mmCIF file of C-alpha atoms in Angstrom:
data_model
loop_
_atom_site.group_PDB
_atom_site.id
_atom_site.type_symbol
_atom_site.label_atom_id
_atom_site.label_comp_id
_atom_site.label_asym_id
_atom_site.label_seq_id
_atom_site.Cartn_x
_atom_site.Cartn_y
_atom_site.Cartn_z
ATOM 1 C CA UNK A 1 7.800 -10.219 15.214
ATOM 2 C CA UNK A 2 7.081 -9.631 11.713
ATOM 3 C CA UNK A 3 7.809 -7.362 8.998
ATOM 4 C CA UNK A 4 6.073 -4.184 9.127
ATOM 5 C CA UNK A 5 4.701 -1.509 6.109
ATOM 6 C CA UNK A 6 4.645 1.873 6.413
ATOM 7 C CA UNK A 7 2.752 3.637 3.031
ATOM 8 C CA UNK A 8 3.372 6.810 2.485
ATOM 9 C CA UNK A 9 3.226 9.387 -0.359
ATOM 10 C CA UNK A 10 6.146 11.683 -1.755
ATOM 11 C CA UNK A 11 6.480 13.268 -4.773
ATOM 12 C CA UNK A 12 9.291 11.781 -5.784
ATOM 13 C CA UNK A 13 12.018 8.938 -5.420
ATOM 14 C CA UNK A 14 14.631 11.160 -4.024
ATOM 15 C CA UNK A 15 12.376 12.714 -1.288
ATOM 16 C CA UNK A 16 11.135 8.864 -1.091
ATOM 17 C CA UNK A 17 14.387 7.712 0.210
ATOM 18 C CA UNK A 18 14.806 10.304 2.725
ATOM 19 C CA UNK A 19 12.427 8.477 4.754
ATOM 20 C CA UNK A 20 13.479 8.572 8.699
ATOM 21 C CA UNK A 21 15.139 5.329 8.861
ATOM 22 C CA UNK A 22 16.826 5.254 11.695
ATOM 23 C CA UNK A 23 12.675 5.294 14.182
ATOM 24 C CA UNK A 24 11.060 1.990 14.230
ATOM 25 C CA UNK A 25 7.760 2.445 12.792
ATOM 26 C CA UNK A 26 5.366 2.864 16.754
ATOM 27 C CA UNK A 27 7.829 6.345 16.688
ATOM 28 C CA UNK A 28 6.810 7.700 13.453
ATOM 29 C CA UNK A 29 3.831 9.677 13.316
ATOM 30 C CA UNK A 30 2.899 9.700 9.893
ATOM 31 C CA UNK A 31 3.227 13.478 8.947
ATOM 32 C CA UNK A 32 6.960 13.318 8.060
ATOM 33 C CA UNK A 33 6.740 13.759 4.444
ATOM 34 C CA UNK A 34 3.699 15.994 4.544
ATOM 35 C CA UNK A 35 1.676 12.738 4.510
ATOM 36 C CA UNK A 36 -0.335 10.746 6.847
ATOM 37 C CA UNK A 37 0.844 7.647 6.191
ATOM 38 C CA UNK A 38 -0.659 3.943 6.811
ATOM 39 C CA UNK A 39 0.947 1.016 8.795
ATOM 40 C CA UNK A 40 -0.219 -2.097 7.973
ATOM 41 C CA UNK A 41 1.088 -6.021 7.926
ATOM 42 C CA UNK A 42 -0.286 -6.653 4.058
ATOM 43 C CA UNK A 43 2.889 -6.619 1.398
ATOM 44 C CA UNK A 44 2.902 -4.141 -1.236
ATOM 45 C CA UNK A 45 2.575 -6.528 -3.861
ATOM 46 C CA UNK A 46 -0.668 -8.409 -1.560
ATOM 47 C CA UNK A 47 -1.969 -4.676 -2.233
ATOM 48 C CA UNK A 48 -1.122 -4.288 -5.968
ATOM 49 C CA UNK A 49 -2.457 -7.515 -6.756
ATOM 50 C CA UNK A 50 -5.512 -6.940 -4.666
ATOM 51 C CA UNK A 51 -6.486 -3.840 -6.321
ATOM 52 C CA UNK A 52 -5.313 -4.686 -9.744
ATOM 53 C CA UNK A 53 -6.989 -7.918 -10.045
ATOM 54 C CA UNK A 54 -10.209 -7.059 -7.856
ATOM 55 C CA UNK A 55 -10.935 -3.931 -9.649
ATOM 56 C CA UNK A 56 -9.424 -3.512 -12.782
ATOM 57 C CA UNK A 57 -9.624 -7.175 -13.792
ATOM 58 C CA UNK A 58 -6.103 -7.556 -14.464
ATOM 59 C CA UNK A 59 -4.453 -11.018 -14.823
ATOM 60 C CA UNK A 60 -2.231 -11.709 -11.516
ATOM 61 C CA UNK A 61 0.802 -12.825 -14.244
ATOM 62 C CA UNK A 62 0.510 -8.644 -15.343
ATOM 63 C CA UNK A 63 0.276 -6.943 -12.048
ATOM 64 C CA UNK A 64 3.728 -4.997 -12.442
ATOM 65 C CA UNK A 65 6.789 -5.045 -10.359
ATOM 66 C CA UNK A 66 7.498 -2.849 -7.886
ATOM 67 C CA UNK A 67 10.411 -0.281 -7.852
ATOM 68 C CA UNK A 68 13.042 -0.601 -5.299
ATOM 69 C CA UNK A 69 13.804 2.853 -4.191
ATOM 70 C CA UNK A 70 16.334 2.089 -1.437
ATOM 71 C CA UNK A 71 17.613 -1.106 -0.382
ATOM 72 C CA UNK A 72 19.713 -1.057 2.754
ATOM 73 C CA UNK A 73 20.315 -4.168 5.171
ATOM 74 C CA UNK A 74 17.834 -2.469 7.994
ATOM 75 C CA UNK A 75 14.723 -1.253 5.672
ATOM 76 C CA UNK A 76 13.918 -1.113 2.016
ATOM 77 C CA UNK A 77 11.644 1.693 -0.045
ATOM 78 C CA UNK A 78 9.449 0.305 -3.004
ATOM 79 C CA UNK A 79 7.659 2.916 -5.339
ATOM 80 C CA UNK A 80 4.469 1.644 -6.445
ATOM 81 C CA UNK A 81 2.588 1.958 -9.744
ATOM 82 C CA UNK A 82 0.293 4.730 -9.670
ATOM 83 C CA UNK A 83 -2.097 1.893 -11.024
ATOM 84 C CA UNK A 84 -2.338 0.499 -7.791
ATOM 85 C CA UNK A 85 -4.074 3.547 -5.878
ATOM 86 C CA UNK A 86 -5.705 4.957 -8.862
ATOM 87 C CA UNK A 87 -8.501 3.066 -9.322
ATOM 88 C CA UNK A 88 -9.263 3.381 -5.995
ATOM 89 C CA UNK A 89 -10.569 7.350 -6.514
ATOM 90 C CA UNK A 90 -12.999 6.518 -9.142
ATOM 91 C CA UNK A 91 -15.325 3.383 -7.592
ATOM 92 C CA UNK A 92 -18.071 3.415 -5.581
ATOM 93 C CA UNK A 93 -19.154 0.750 -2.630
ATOM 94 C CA UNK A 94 -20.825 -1.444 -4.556
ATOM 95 C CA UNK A 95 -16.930 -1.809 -6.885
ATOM 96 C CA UNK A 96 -15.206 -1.565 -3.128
ATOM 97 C CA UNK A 97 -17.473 -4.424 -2.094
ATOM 98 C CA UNK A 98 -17.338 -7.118 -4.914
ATOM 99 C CA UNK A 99 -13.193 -6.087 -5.064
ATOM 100 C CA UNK A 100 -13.367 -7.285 -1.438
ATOM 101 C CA UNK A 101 -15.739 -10.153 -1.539
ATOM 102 C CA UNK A 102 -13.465 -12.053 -4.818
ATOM 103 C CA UNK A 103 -10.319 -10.707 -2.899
ATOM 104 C CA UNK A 104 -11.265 -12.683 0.382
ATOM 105 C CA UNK A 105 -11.579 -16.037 -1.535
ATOM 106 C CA UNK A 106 -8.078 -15.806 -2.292
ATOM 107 C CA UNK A 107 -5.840 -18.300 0.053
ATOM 108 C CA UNK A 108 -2.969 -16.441 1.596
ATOM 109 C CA UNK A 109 -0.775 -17.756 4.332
ATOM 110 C CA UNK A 110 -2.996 -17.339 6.712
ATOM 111 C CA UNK A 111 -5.642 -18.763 4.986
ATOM 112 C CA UNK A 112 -8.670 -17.104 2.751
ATOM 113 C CA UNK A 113 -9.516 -13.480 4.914
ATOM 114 C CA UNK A 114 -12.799 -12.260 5.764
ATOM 115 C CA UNK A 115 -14.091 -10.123 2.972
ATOM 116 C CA UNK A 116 -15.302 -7.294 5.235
ATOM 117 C CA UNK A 117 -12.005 -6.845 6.763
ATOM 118 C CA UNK A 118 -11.025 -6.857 2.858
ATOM 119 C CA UNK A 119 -13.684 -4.055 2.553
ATOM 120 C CA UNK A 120 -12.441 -1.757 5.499
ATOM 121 C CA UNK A 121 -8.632 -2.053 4.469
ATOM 122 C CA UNK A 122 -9.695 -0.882 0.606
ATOM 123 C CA UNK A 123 -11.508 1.645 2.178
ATOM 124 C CA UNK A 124 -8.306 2.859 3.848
ATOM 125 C CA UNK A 125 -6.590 2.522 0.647
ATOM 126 C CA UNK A 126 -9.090 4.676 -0.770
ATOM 127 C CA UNK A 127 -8.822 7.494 1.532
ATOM 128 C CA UNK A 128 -5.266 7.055 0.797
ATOM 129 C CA UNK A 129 -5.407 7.447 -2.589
ATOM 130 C CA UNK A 130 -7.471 10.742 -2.044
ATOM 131 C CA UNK A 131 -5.089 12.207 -0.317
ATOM 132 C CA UNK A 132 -1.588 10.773 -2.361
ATOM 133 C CA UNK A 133 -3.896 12.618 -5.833
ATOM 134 C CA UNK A 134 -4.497 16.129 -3.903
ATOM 135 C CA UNK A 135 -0.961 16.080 -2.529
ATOM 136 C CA UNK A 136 -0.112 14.898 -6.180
ATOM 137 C CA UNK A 137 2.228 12.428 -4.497
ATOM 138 C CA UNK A 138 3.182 9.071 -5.711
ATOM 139 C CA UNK A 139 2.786 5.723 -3.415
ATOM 140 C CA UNK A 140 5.903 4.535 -1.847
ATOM 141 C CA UNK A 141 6.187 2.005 1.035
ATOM 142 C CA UNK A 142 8.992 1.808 3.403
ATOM 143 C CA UNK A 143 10.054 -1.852 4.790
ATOM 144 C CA UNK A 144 11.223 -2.669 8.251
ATOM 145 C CA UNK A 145 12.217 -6.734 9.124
#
């Protein structure tokens, strides 16, 4: 069993870290902050790096930190930077493609990933940064071990 992400959008820290806590994630159902929210196994900072690096070109030693919302001994909530899902609105597939090709060359744990399940999951992020800019919510992620 592994640690699972939940991303979801609020529009701000203190509505953030009202989060249900107590439901494991397979109970949620993505609408409780007036967002549908993503699940996923990637870490928040595997997604800021990934877009900030194979969009925007930034160094991986200047990706910045996240912001811990809540930390509690069952779950944690990270904000992160609005830099991280806004450069997703403004590409096209050819950006969403090369961001996923030089993103699967990059060795993880598992080894390098296969750069067009790289290219579906920035799609998702994309969609999700649609919706986080028309709810004009910021991206938080909630953390269950």
């Amino acid at each position: 069993m592994g640690v699972t992400y939940k991303y979801f959008g609020a529009p701000d820290g203190a509505t953030a870290a009202r989060v249900p806590i107590s439901m494991r994630p397979e109970e949620l159902g993505g609408d409780e902050l007036g967002m549908n929210g993503m699940f996923t196994k990637i870490k928040p900072e595997t997604m800021a790096a990934m877009v900030l690096t194979g969009i925007e070109g930034v160094p991986l030693y200047k990706v910045p930190p996240l912001e811990l919302v809540v930390l509690h001994p069952d779950y944690a909530v990270v904000k992160l930077p609005m830099t991280v899902v806004n450069p997703l609105r403004g590409i096209g597939e050819e950006a969403v493609g090369a961001a996923a090709f030089i993103w699967s060359t990059v060795p993880d744990r598992g080894g390098p990933r296969d750069a067009f399940n790289v290219y579906q999951l920035l799609h998702e992020w994309q969609d999700f940064s649609h919706r986080l800019h028309e709810a004009g919510h910021q991206p938080y992620c909630l953390v269950w071990p």
